[in-house]
């Protein structure tokens, strides 16, 4: 009974903390501007199923995709067993679903194979990050905490899967000994090879089984509350993020309604713009000026670096890294959220997303080619953030590189980006 009480307390506390953290993240995302992503629901469901559930875009790089698939399936399917663990923990039962008979044996055997797949995949991922040092996983923005975060999760997964297999091995041996309530149930194709290495004492076996059982459940509950502080929050947010993807043409940039209506009014004096078109700011200087979808993107970023490794600006040595854009946005959003939580409303801290986190050199290095958007496995759009920061620099501050200002001047004076007068445009067709 004491064990059951401790389990219930731990379980309820973990759920409470997780819900509290999720509400904070939701509040932070809601700081963004409105953006209607409710159209074409059938297409949105299809996108989510293919990209989030089906891992479609991951397979542009086959080997990492297969390794990730093992971890993904293992995480989703093995945690089905959590339902049994929770019921056993609350009511003091043991393998409560064993009445399913042959199907239960199939489930446990499947869980063991998946656990082995997860364990091996995580070991390979650790080697890729820390020994092979794959270039996109060794960039300067991944130093310190991001690198530590990734290693913590991989090592934790290895420990959890090891505990799961060791728990099953001790359980199986206790079943063979007919110990107390350890009735014969389950099939153990992997953990059976651990039996010769376990002690023969039933007391020692029971201690191992209980320690691994508690380590597994407490580890999962701790992992649940670690997610809001980790890039692995994408485990949860990948699904809504892909559902709310931009379904329009990827090369089409959005226009501000207020600017569009002002131009219409200039061209047509009879046009009366809606009174709701007033905007507080053109573009974005800080995270509150971005759309809620861009803020959701920031929390969903997996830090995999596929965007940066495909970015032509980054490849040619320029400062821009789309991954860093997303990481900086998330860091600033977290800082702003904590500011509001502490003070009741946002108090100016002398910082902003532009300049304090993301430099002007970074945003103007972007070629707007959408390579980062195309490569992201969960449909994140760094370009939206870059464009909004540029809009602020140009429309609010009138600050842009000289080459951009020259182009603006040419468009204003000549109706084209070039310095030639309109009447001279066709001169190149003349034969000399």
GROMACS .gro file of C-alpha atoms in nm:
model
  432
    1UNK     CA    1   0.000   0.000   0.000
    2UNK     CA    2   0.287   0.238   0.077
    3UNK     CA    3   0.431   0.174  -0.268
    4UNK     CA    4   0.092   0.246  -0.427
    5UNK     CA    5   0.060   0.575  -0.236
    6UNK     CA    6   0.411   0.683  -0.338
    7UNK     CA    7   0.335   0.595  -0.700
    8UNK     CA    8   0.008   0.791  -0.706
    9UNK     CA    9   0.176   1.096  -0.548
   10UNK     CA   10   0.462   1.087  -0.801
   11UNK     CA   11   0.222   1.034  -1.092
   12UNK     CA   12  -0.014   1.316  -0.994
   13UNK     CA   13   0.276   1.555  -0.919
   14UNK     CA   14   0.436   1.481  -1.257
   15UNK     CA   15   0.109   1.543  -1.442
   16UNK     CA   16   0.049   1.866  -1.250
   17UNK     CA   17   0.395   2.002  -1.330
   18UNK     CA   18   0.368   1.898  -1.695
   19UNK     CA   19   0.030   2.069  -1.737
   20UNK     CA   20   0.169   2.381  -1.566
   21UNK     CA   21   0.466   2.393  -1.803
   22UNK     CA   22   0.247   2.329  -2.108
   23UNK     CA   23   0.017   2.614  -2.009
   24UNK     CA   24   0.317   2.847  -1.986
   25UNK     CA   25   0.433   2.745  -2.334
   26UNK     CA   26   0.080   2.790  -2.470
   27UNK     CA   27   0.063   3.138  -2.314
   28UNK     CA   28   0.397   3.228  -2.473
   29UNK     CA   29   0.281   3.113  -2.818
   30UNK     CA   30  -0.039   3.317  -2.779
   31UNK     CA   31   0.175   3.631  -2.749
   32UNK     CA   32   0.212   3.622  -3.128
   33UNK     CA   33  -0.006   3.796  -3.381
   34UNK     CA   34  -0.317   3.625  -3.516
   35UNK     CA   35  -0.280   3.406  -3.821
   36UNK     CA   36  -0.568   3.211  -3.971
   37UNK     CA   37  -0.464   2.849  -4.033
   38UNK     CA   38  -0.812   2.693  -4.024
   39UNK     CA   39  -0.868   2.654  -4.398
   40UNK     CA   40  -0.852   2.327  -4.597
   41UNK     CA   41  -0.878   2.093  -4.295
   42UNK     CA   42  -0.865   1.774  -4.503
   43UNK     CA   43  -0.534   1.878  -4.656
   44UNK     CA   44  -0.402   1.976  -4.315
   45UNK     CA   45  -0.486   1.635  -4.167
   46UNK     CA   46  -0.316   1.470  -4.464
   47UNK     CA   47  -0.004   1.682  -4.413
   48UNK     CA   48   0.011   1.596  -4.043
   49UNK     CA   49  -0.031   1.222  -4.107
   50UNK     CA   50   0.236   1.212  -4.378
   51UNK     CA   51   0.493   1.448  -4.224
   52UNK     CA   52   0.450   1.404  -3.846
   53UNK     CA   53   0.320   1.047  -3.816
   54UNK     CA   54   0.472   0.912  -4.137
   55UNK     CA   55   0.812   1.087  -4.104
   56UNK     CA   56   0.793   1.156  -4.480
   57UNK     CA   57   1.049   1.438  -4.499
   58UNK     CA   58   1.296   1.256  -4.273
   59UNK     CA   59   1.369   1.007  -4.552
   60UNK     CA   60   1.549   1.264  -4.761
   61UNK     CA   61   1.844   1.131  -4.558
   62UNK     CA   62   1.785   0.759  -4.530
   63UNK     CA   63   2.025   0.640  -4.259
   64UNK     CA   64   1.936   0.904  -3.995
   65UNK     CA   65   1.571   0.855  -4.093
   66UNK     CA   66   1.581   0.480  -4.020
   67UNK     CA   67   1.755   0.535  -3.687
   68UNK     CA   68   1.506   0.806  -3.594
   69UNK     CA   69   1.219   0.579  -3.699
   70UNK     CA   70   1.332   0.315  -3.449
   71UNK     CA   71   1.346   0.575  -3.172
   72UNK     CA   72   1.013   0.726  -3.277
   73UNK     CA   73   0.829   0.393  -3.296
   74UNK     CA   74   0.991   0.278  -2.976
   75UNK     CA   75   0.891   0.591  -2.792
   76UNK     CA   76   0.530   0.573  -2.914
   77UNK     CA   77   0.467   0.199  -2.898
   78UNK     CA   78   0.670   0.100  -2.591
   79UNK     CA   79   0.490   0.368  -2.393
   80UNK     CA   80   0.166   0.182  -2.459
   81UNK     CA   81   0.302  -0.040  -2.185
   82UNK     CA   82   0.293   0.264  -1.959
   83UNK     CA   83  -0.082   0.212  -1.929
   84UNK     CA   84  -0.020  -0.128  -1.774
   85UNK     CA   85   0.252   0.012  -1.547
   86UNK     CA   86   0.021   0.291  -1.429
   87UNK     CA   87  -0.260   0.047  -1.350
   88UNK     CA   88  -0.017  -0.188  -1.172
   89UNK     CA   89   0.128   0.104  -0.976
   90UNK     CA   90  -0.212   0.234  -0.862
   91UNK     CA   91  -0.377  -0.099  -0.775
   92UNK     CA   92  -0.072  -0.304  -0.677
   93UNK     CA   93  -0.130  -0.563  -0.952
   94UNK     CA   94   0.132  -0.729  -1.171
   95UNK     CA   95   0.106  -0.746  -1.552
   96UNK     CA   96  -0.265  -0.671  -1.537
   97UNK     CA   97  -0.311  -0.720  -1.913
   98UNK     CA   98  -0.169  -1.073  -1.908
   99UNK     CA   99  -0.525  -1.206  -1.949
  100UNK     CA  100  -0.487  -1.121  -2.317
  101UNK     CA  101  -0.284  -1.441  -2.348
  102UNK     CA  102  -0.114  -1.494  -2.683
  103UNK     CA  103  -0.169  -1.133  -2.792
  104UNK     CA  104  -0.005  -1.013  -2.471
  105UNK     CA  105   0.297  -1.233  -2.542
  106UNK     CA  106   0.315  -1.079  -2.891
  107UNK     CA  107   0.301  -0.727  -2.744
  108UNK     CA  108   0.579  -0.784  -2.492
  109UNK     CA  109   0.797  -0.949  -2.757
  110UNK     CA  110   0.739  -0.652  -2.989
  111UNK     CA  111   0.823  -0.410  -2.709
  112UNK     CA  112   1.151  -0.590  -2.649
  113UNK     CA  113   1.258  -0.575  -3.013
  114UNK     CA  114   1.167  -0.208  -3.025
  115UNK     CA  115   1.356  -0.143  -2.701
  116UNK     CA  116   1.666  -0.301  -2.856
  117UNK     CA  117   1.619  -0.087  -3.168
  118UNK     CA  118   1.588   0.229  -2.960
  119UNK     CA  119   1.893   0.139  -2.752
  120UNK     CA  120   2.116   0.072  -3.055
  121UNK     CA  121   1.989   0.379  -3.242
  122UNK     CA  122   2.063   0.605  -2.945
  123UNK     CA  123   2.415   0.461  -2.916
  124UNK     CA  124   2.473   0.534  -3.287
  125UNK     CA  125   2.332   0.885  -3.246
  126UNK     CA  126   2.572   0.945  -2.955
  127UNK     CA  127   2.864   0.827  -3.167
  128UNK     CA  128   2.757   1.052  -3.457
  129UNK     CA  129   2.738   1.355  -3.230
  130UNK     CA  130   3.042   1.306  -3.008
  131UNK     CA  131   3.293   1.085  -3.195
  132UNK     CA  132   3.221   1.114  -3.569
  133UNK     CA  133   3.108   1.474  -3.511
  134UNK     CA  134   2.879   1.513  -3.811
  135UNK     CA  135   2.921   1.871  -3.936
  136UNK     CA  136   2.559   1.984  -3.898
  137UNK     CA  137   2.557   1.848  -3.542
  138UNK     CA  138   2.877   2.028  -3.445
  139UNK     CA  139   2.797   2.389  -3.539
  140UNK     CA  140   2.880   2.669  -3.298
  141UNK     CA  141   2.515   2.729  -3.204
  142UNK     CA  142   2.504   2.372  -3.067
  143UNK     CA  143   2.780   2.426  -2.815
  144UNK     CA  144   2.714   2.416  -2.441
  145UNK     CA  145   2.349   2.355  -2.345
  146UNK     CA  146   2.210   2.237  -2.683
  147UNK     CA  147   2.481   1.970  -2.706
  148UNK     CA  148   2.431   1.871  -2.344
  149UNK     CA  149   2.054   1.856  -2.392
  150UNK     CA  150   2.085   1.616  -2.686
  151UNK     CA  151   2.329   1.392  -2.497
  152UNK     CA  152   2.113   1.388  -2.184
  153UNK     CA  153   1.812   1.264  -2.380
  154UNK     CA  154   2.009   0.996  -2.568
  155UNK     CA  155   2.175   0.867  -2.250
  156UNK     CA  156   1.841   0.873  -2.066
  157UNK     CA  157   1.678   0.668  -2.345
  158UNK     CA  158   1.961   0.414  -2.325
  159UNK     CA  159   1.918   0.381  -1.949
  160UNK     CA  160   1.539   0.353  -1.978
  161UNK     CA  161   1.556   0.080  -2.242
  162UNK     CA  162   1.825  -0.105  -2.046
  163UNK     CA  163   1.610  -0.089  -1.733
  164UNK     CA  164   1.309  -0.213  -1.931
  165UNK     CA  165   1.497  -0.518  -2.061
  166UNK     CA  166   1.659  -0.588  -1.723
  167UNK     CA  167   1.317  -0.561  -1.553
  168UNK     CA  168   1.173  -0.814  -1.796
  169UNK     CA  169   1.467  -1.048  -1.745
  170UNK     CA  170   1.429  -1.043  -1.367
  171UNK     CA  171   1.052  -1.081  -1.406
  172UNK     CA  172   1.098  -1.382  -1.631
  173UNK     CA  173   1.335  -1.552  -1.390
  174UNK     CA  174   1.097  -1.492  -1.099
  175UNK     CA  175   0.820  -1.646  -1.310
  176UNK     CA  176   1.033  -1.954  -1.364
  177UNK     CA  177   1.087  -1.978  -0.988
  178UNK     CA  178   0.714  -1.937  -0.924
  179UNK     CA  179   0.783  -1.645  -0.691
  180UNK     CA  180   0.475  -1.497  -0.519
  181UNK     CA  181   0.240  -1.324  -0.768
  182UNK     CA  182   0.480  -1.347  -1.067
  183UNK     CA  183   0.254  -1.560  -1.282
  184UNK     CA  184   0.374  -1.680  -1.621
  185UNK     CA  185   0.303  -1.406  -1.875
  186UNK     CA  186   0.481  -1.246  -2.168
  187UNK     CA  187   0.738  -1.345  -2.426
  188UNK     CA  188   1.096  -1.223  -2.386
  189UNK     CA  189   1.305  -1.274  -2.704
  190UNK     CA  190   1.575  -1.024  -2.601
  191UNK     CA  191   1.586  -1.018  -2.222
  192UNK     CA  192   1.604  -1.399  -2.204
  193UNK     CA  193   1.974  -1.369  -2.290
  194UNK     CA  194   2.028  -1.175  -1.969
  195UNK     CA  195   1.901  -1.458  -1.744
  196UNK     CA  196   2.240  -1.632  -1.698
  197UNK     CA  197   2.389  -1.304  -1.575
  198UNK     CA  198   2.127  -1.246  -1.304
  199UNK     CA  199   2.156  -1.375  -0.945
  200UNK     CA  200   1.971  -1.691  -0.842
  201UNK     CA  201   1.838  -1.548  -0.516
  202UNK     CA  202   1.469  -1.460  -0.543
  203UNK     CA  203   1.519  -1.169  -0.302
  204UNK     CA  204   1.791  -1.021  -0.521
  205UNK     CA  205   1.585  -1.079  -0.836
  206UNK     CA  206   1.282  -0.914  -0.681
  207UNK     CA  207   1.495  -0.615  -0.576
  208UNK     CA  208   1.632  -0.582  -0.932
  209UNK     CA  209   1.283  -0.610  -1.085
  210UNK     CA  210   1.136  -0.348  -0.848
  211UNK     CA  211   1.430  -0.107  -0.887
  212UNK     CA  212   1.411  -0.128  -1.266
  213UNK     CA  213   1.030  -0.091  -1.256
  214UNK     CA  214   1.054   0.224  -1.043
  215UNK     CA  215   1.345   0.360  -1.246
  216UNK     CA  216   1.148   0.310  -1.568
  217UNK     CA  217   0.829   0.480  -1.452
  218UNK     CA  218   1.001   0.763  -1.263
  219UNK     CA  219   1.237   0.811  -1.558
  220UNK     CA  220   0.943   0.847  -1.797
  221UNK     CA  221   0.767   1.094  -1.564
  222UNK     CA  222   1.089   1.295  -1.527
  223UNK     CA  223   1.134   1.290  -1.905
  224UNK     CA  224   0.779   1.421  -1.942
  225UNK     CA  225   0.864   1.726  -1.734
  226UNK     CA  226   1.202   1.772  -1.898
  227UNK     CA  227   1.041   1.809  -2.242
  228UNK     CA  228   0.928   2.174  -2.197
  229UNK     CA  229   1.291   2.273  -2.136
  230UNK     CA  230   1.432   2.067  -2.422
  231UNK     CA  231   1.439   2.061  -2.801
  232UNK     CA  232   1.263   1.726  -2.766
  233UNK     CA  233   0.939   1.914  -2.714
  234UNK     CA  234   0.899   1.847  -3.086
  235UNK     CA  235   0.781   1.498  -2.984
  236UNK     CA  236   0.455   1.667  -2.887
  237UNK     CA  237   0.447   1.984  -3.100
  238UNK     CA  238   0.539   1.826  -3.436
  239UNK     CA  239   0.177   1.722  -3.480
  240UNK     CA  240   0.004   2.061  -3.438
  241UNK     CA  241   0.292   2.232  -3.616
  242UNK     CA  242   0.255   2.020  -3.930
  243UNK     CA  243  -0.124   2.052  -3.915
  244UNK     CA  244  -0.094   2.433  -3.921
  245UNK     CA  245   0.161   2.431  -4.204
  246UNK     CA  246   0.155   2.694  -4.475
  247UNK     CA  247  -0.042   2.527  -4.757
  248UNK     CA  248   0.017   2.806  -5.008
  249UNK     CA  249   0.296   2.817  -5.269
  250UNK     CA  250   0.625   2.808  -5.081
  251UNK     CA  251   0.779   3.089  -5.286
  252UNK     CA  252   0.492   3.330  -5.225
  253UNK     CA  253   0.565   3.590  -4.959
  254UNK     CA  254   0.282   3.723  -4.747
  255UNK     CA  255   0.161   4.082  -4.777
  256UNK     CA  256   0.047   4.302  -4.492
  257UNK     CA  257  -0.323   4.384  -4.529
  258UNK     CA  258  -0.271   4.738  -4.405
  259UNK     CA  259  -0.012   4.808  -4.676
  260UNK     CA  260  -0.215   4.634  -4.947
  261UNK     CA  261  -0.525   4.837  -4.865
  262UNK     CA  262  -0.326   5.161  -4.858
  263UNK     CA  263  -0.195   5.090  -5.207
  264UNK     CA  264  -0.548   5.007  -5.325
  265UNK     CA  265  -0.671   5.337  -5.183
  266UNK     CA  266  -0.394   5.524  -5.371
  267UNK     CA  267  -0.488   5.357  -5.698
  268UNK     CA  268  -0.863   5.377  -5.648
  269UNK     CA  269  -0.990   5.684  -5.457
  270UNK     CA  270  -1.329   5.515  -5.417
  271UNK     CA  271  -1.176   5.230  -5.220
  272UNK     CA  272  -1.235   5.256  -4.846
  273UNK     CA  273  -0.999   5.040  -4.638
  274UNK     CA  274  -1.150   4.856  -4.341
  275UNK     CA  275  -1.109   5.036  -4.012
  276UNK     CA  276  -0.948   4.727  -3.858
  277UNK     CA  277  -0.639   4.762  -4.076
  278UNK     CA  278  -0.451   4.979  -3.827
  279UNK     CA  279  -0.127   4.811  -3.717
  280UNK     CA  280   0.096   4.890  -3.422
  281UNK     CA  281   0.412   4.796  -3.610
  282UNK     CA  282   0.526   4.702  -3.958
  283UNK     CA  283   0.721   4.379  -3.952
  284UNK     CA  284   0.873   4.244  -3.632
  285UNK     CA  285   1.127   4.379  -3.388
  286UNK     CA  286   1.052   4.135  -3.106
  287UNK     CA  287   0.875   3.802  -3.066
  288UNK     CA  288   0.538   3.963  -2.984
  289UNK     CA  289   0.535   4.104  -3.340
  290UNK     CA  290   0.564   3.759  -3.501
  291UNK     CA  291   0.267   3.536  -3.577
  292UNK     CA  292   0.171   3.266  -3.327
  293UNK     CA  293   0.266   3.009  -3.592
  294UNK     CA  294   0.623   3.140  -3.604
  295UNK     CA  295   0.638   3.110  -3.224
  296UNK     CA  296   0.502   2.755  -3.246
  297UNK     CA  297   0.773   2.686  -3.505
  298UNK     CA  298   1.036   2.806  -3.258
  299UNK     CA  299   0.919   2.566  -2.986
  300UNK     CA  300   0.893   2.281  -3.238
  301UNK     CA  301   1.249   2.313  -3.372
  302UNK     CA  302   1.438   1.985  -3.339
  303UNK     CA  303   1.780   2.150  -3.386
  304UNK     CA  304   1.862   1.880  -3.642
  305UNK     CA  305   2.039   2.133  -3.865
  306UNK     CA  306   1.898   2.012  -4.196
  307UNK     CA  307   1.790   2.369  -4.271
  308UNK     CA  308   2.135   2.514  -4.206
  309UNK     CA  309   2.321   2.241  -4.394
  310UNK     CA  310   2.105   2.316  -4.701
  311UNK     CA  311   2.120   2.697  -4.674
  312UNK     CA  312   2.324   2.842  -4.966
  313UNK     CA  313   2.413   3.149  -4.760
  314UNK     CA  314   2.551   2.933  -4.479
  315UNK     CA  315   2.730   2.700  -4.721
  316UNK     CA  316   2.915   2.997  -4.873
  317UNK     CA  317   3.037   3.108  -4.531
  318UNK     CA  318   2.787   3.381  -4.448
  319UNK     CA  319   2.670   3.432  -4.091
  320UNK     CA  320   2.313   3.312  -4.147
  321UNK     CA  321   2.200   2.983  -3.988
  322UNK     CA  322   1.824   2.914  -4.010
  323UNK     CA  323   1.856   2.679  -3.713
  324UNK     CA  324   2.005   2.959  -3.505
  325UNK     CA  325   1.718   3.187  -3.611
  326UNK     CA  326   1.471   2.938  -3.460
  327UNK     CA  327   1.679   2.876  -3.147
  328UNK     CA  328   1.721   3.250  -3.087
  329UNK     CA  329   1.348   3.306  -3.132
  330UNK     CA  330   1.269   3.035  -2.879
  331UNK     CA  331   1.523   3.171  -2.628
  332UNK     CA  332   1.386   3.523  -2.659
  333UNK     CA  333   1.026   3.401  -2.635
  334UNK     CA  334   1.108   3.211  -2.316
  335UNK     CA  335   1.274   3.523  -2.176
  336UNK     CA  336   0.972   3.739  -2.261
  337UNK     CA  337   0.735   3.479  -2.113
  338UNK     CA  338   0.931   3.473  -1.787
  339UNK     CA  339   0.929   3.854  -1.784
  340UNK     CA  340   0.548   3.859  -1.810
  341UNK     CA  341   0.511   3.581  -1.554
  342UNK     CA  342   0.728   3.770  -1.306
  343UNK     CA  343   0.584   4.120  -1.357
  344UNK     CA  344   0.223   4.051  -1.461
  345UNK     CA  345   0.283   4.227  -1.793
  346UNK     CA  346   0.584   4.276  -2.014
  347UNK     CA  347   0.835   4.522  -1.872
  348UNK     CA  348   1.091   4.665  -2.113
  349UNK     CA  349   1.421   4.486  -2.055
  350UNK     CA  350   1.618   4.677  -2.315
  351UNK     CA  351   1.637   4.376  -2.544
  352UNK     CA  352   1.466   4.266  -2.862
  353UNK     CA  353   1.481   3.971  -3.099
  354UNK     CA  354   1.641   4.188  -3.366
  355UNK     CA  355   1.990   4.306  -3.266
  356UNK     CA  356   1.995   4.146  -2.919
  357UNK     CA  357   1.958   3.792  -3.055
  358UNK     CA  358   1.956   3.805  -3.436
  359UNK     CA  359   2.192   4.043  -3.613
  360UNK     CA  360   2.125   4.255  -3.922
  361UNK     CA  361   2.398   4.068  -4.106
  362UNK     CA  362   2.210   3.742  -4.056
  363UNK     CA  363   1.875   3.857  -4.191
  364UNK     CA  364   2.024   4.025  -4.500
  365UNK     CA  365   2.235   3.720  -4.586
  366UNK     CA  366   1.915   3.524  -4.661
  367UNK     CA  367   1.838   3.470  -5.031
  368UNK     CA  368   1.472   3.380  -4.965
  369UNK     CA  369   1.525   3.054  -5.156
  370UNK     CA  370   1.312   2.843  -4.915
  371UNK     CA  371   1.572   2.564  -4.895
  372UNK     CA  372   1.538   2.566  -4.515
  373UNK     CA  373   1.159   2.536  -4.538
  374UNK     CA  374   1.184   2.252  -4.787
  375UNK     CA  375   1.431   2.055  -4.575
  376UNK     CA  376   1.269   2.089  -4.232
  377UNK     CA  377   1.124   1.752  -4.126
  378UNK     CA  378   0.841   1.919  -3.930
  379UNK     CA  379   0.754   2.205  -4.169
  380UNK     CA  380   0.913   2.490  -3.975
  381UNK     CA  381   0.947   2.818  -4.166
  382UNK     CA  382   1.250   3.030  -4.063
  383UNK     CA  383   1.197   3.252  -4.367
  384UNK     CA  384   0.877   3.399  -4.219
  385UNK     CA  385   1.074   3.530  -3.923
  386UNK     CA  386   1.356   3.665  -4.139
  387UNK     CA  387   1.113   3.849  -4.370
  388UNK     CA  388   0.930   4.008  -4.076
  389UNK     CA  389   1.257   4.129  -3.925
  390UNK     CA  390   1.355   4.275  -4.262
  391UNK     CA  391   1.019   4.449  -4.291
  392UNK     CA  392   1.073   4.619  -3.959
  393UNK     CA  393   1.422   4.731  -4.056
  394UNK     CA  394   1.300   4.878  -4.385
  395UNK     CA  395   0.950   5.006  -4.307
  396UNK     CA  396   0.998   5.122  -3.948
  397UNK     CA  397   1.364   5.222  -3.936
  398UNK     CA  398   1.447   5.284  -4.303
  399UNK     CA  399   1.762   5.083  -4.246
  400UNK     CA  400   1.886   4.848  -4.515
  401UNK     CA  401   2.218   4.766  -4.683
  402UNK     CA  402   2.330   5.015  -4.948
  403UNK     CA  403   2.262   4.770  -5.231
  404UNK     CA  404   1.902   4.728  -5.112
  405UNK     CA  405   1.852   5.104  -5.084
  406UNK     CA  406   1.989   5.148  -5.435
  407UNK     CA  407   1.736   4.897  -5.562
  408UNK     CA  408   1.453   5.078  -5.381
  409UNK     CA  409   1.566   5.405  -5.538
  410UNK     CA  410   1.579   5.252  -5.886
  411UNK     CA  411   1.231   5.103  -5.848
  412UNK     CA  412   1.097   5.440  -5.736
  413UNK     CA  413   1.264   5.637  -6.012
  414UNK     CA  414   1.286   5.389  -6.301
  415UNK     CA  415   1.014   5.134  -6.228
  416UNK     CA  416   1.275   4.855  -6.220
  417UNK     CA  417   1.561   4.739  -5.992
  418UNK     CA  418   1.820   4.865  -6.242
  419UNK     CA  419   1.961   5.212  -6.282
  420UNK     CA  420   1.856   5.250  -6.643
  421UNK     CA  421   1.566   5.473  -6.743
  422UNK     CA  422   1.253   5.302  -6.868
  423UNK     CA  423   1.303   5.431  -7.223
  424UNK     CA  424   1.647   5.266  -7.234
  425UNK     CA  425   1.538   4.918  -7.119
  426UNK     CA  426   1.522   4.770  -7.467
  427UNK     CA  427   1.855   4.910  -7.586
  428UNK     CA  428   2.023   4.573  -7.541
  429UNK     CA  429   1.813   4.440  -7.830
  430UNK     CA  430   1.971   4.679  -8.075
  431UNK     CA  431   2.234   4.536  -8.306
  432UNK     CA  432   2.565   4.720  -8.326
   0.00000   0.00000   0.00000
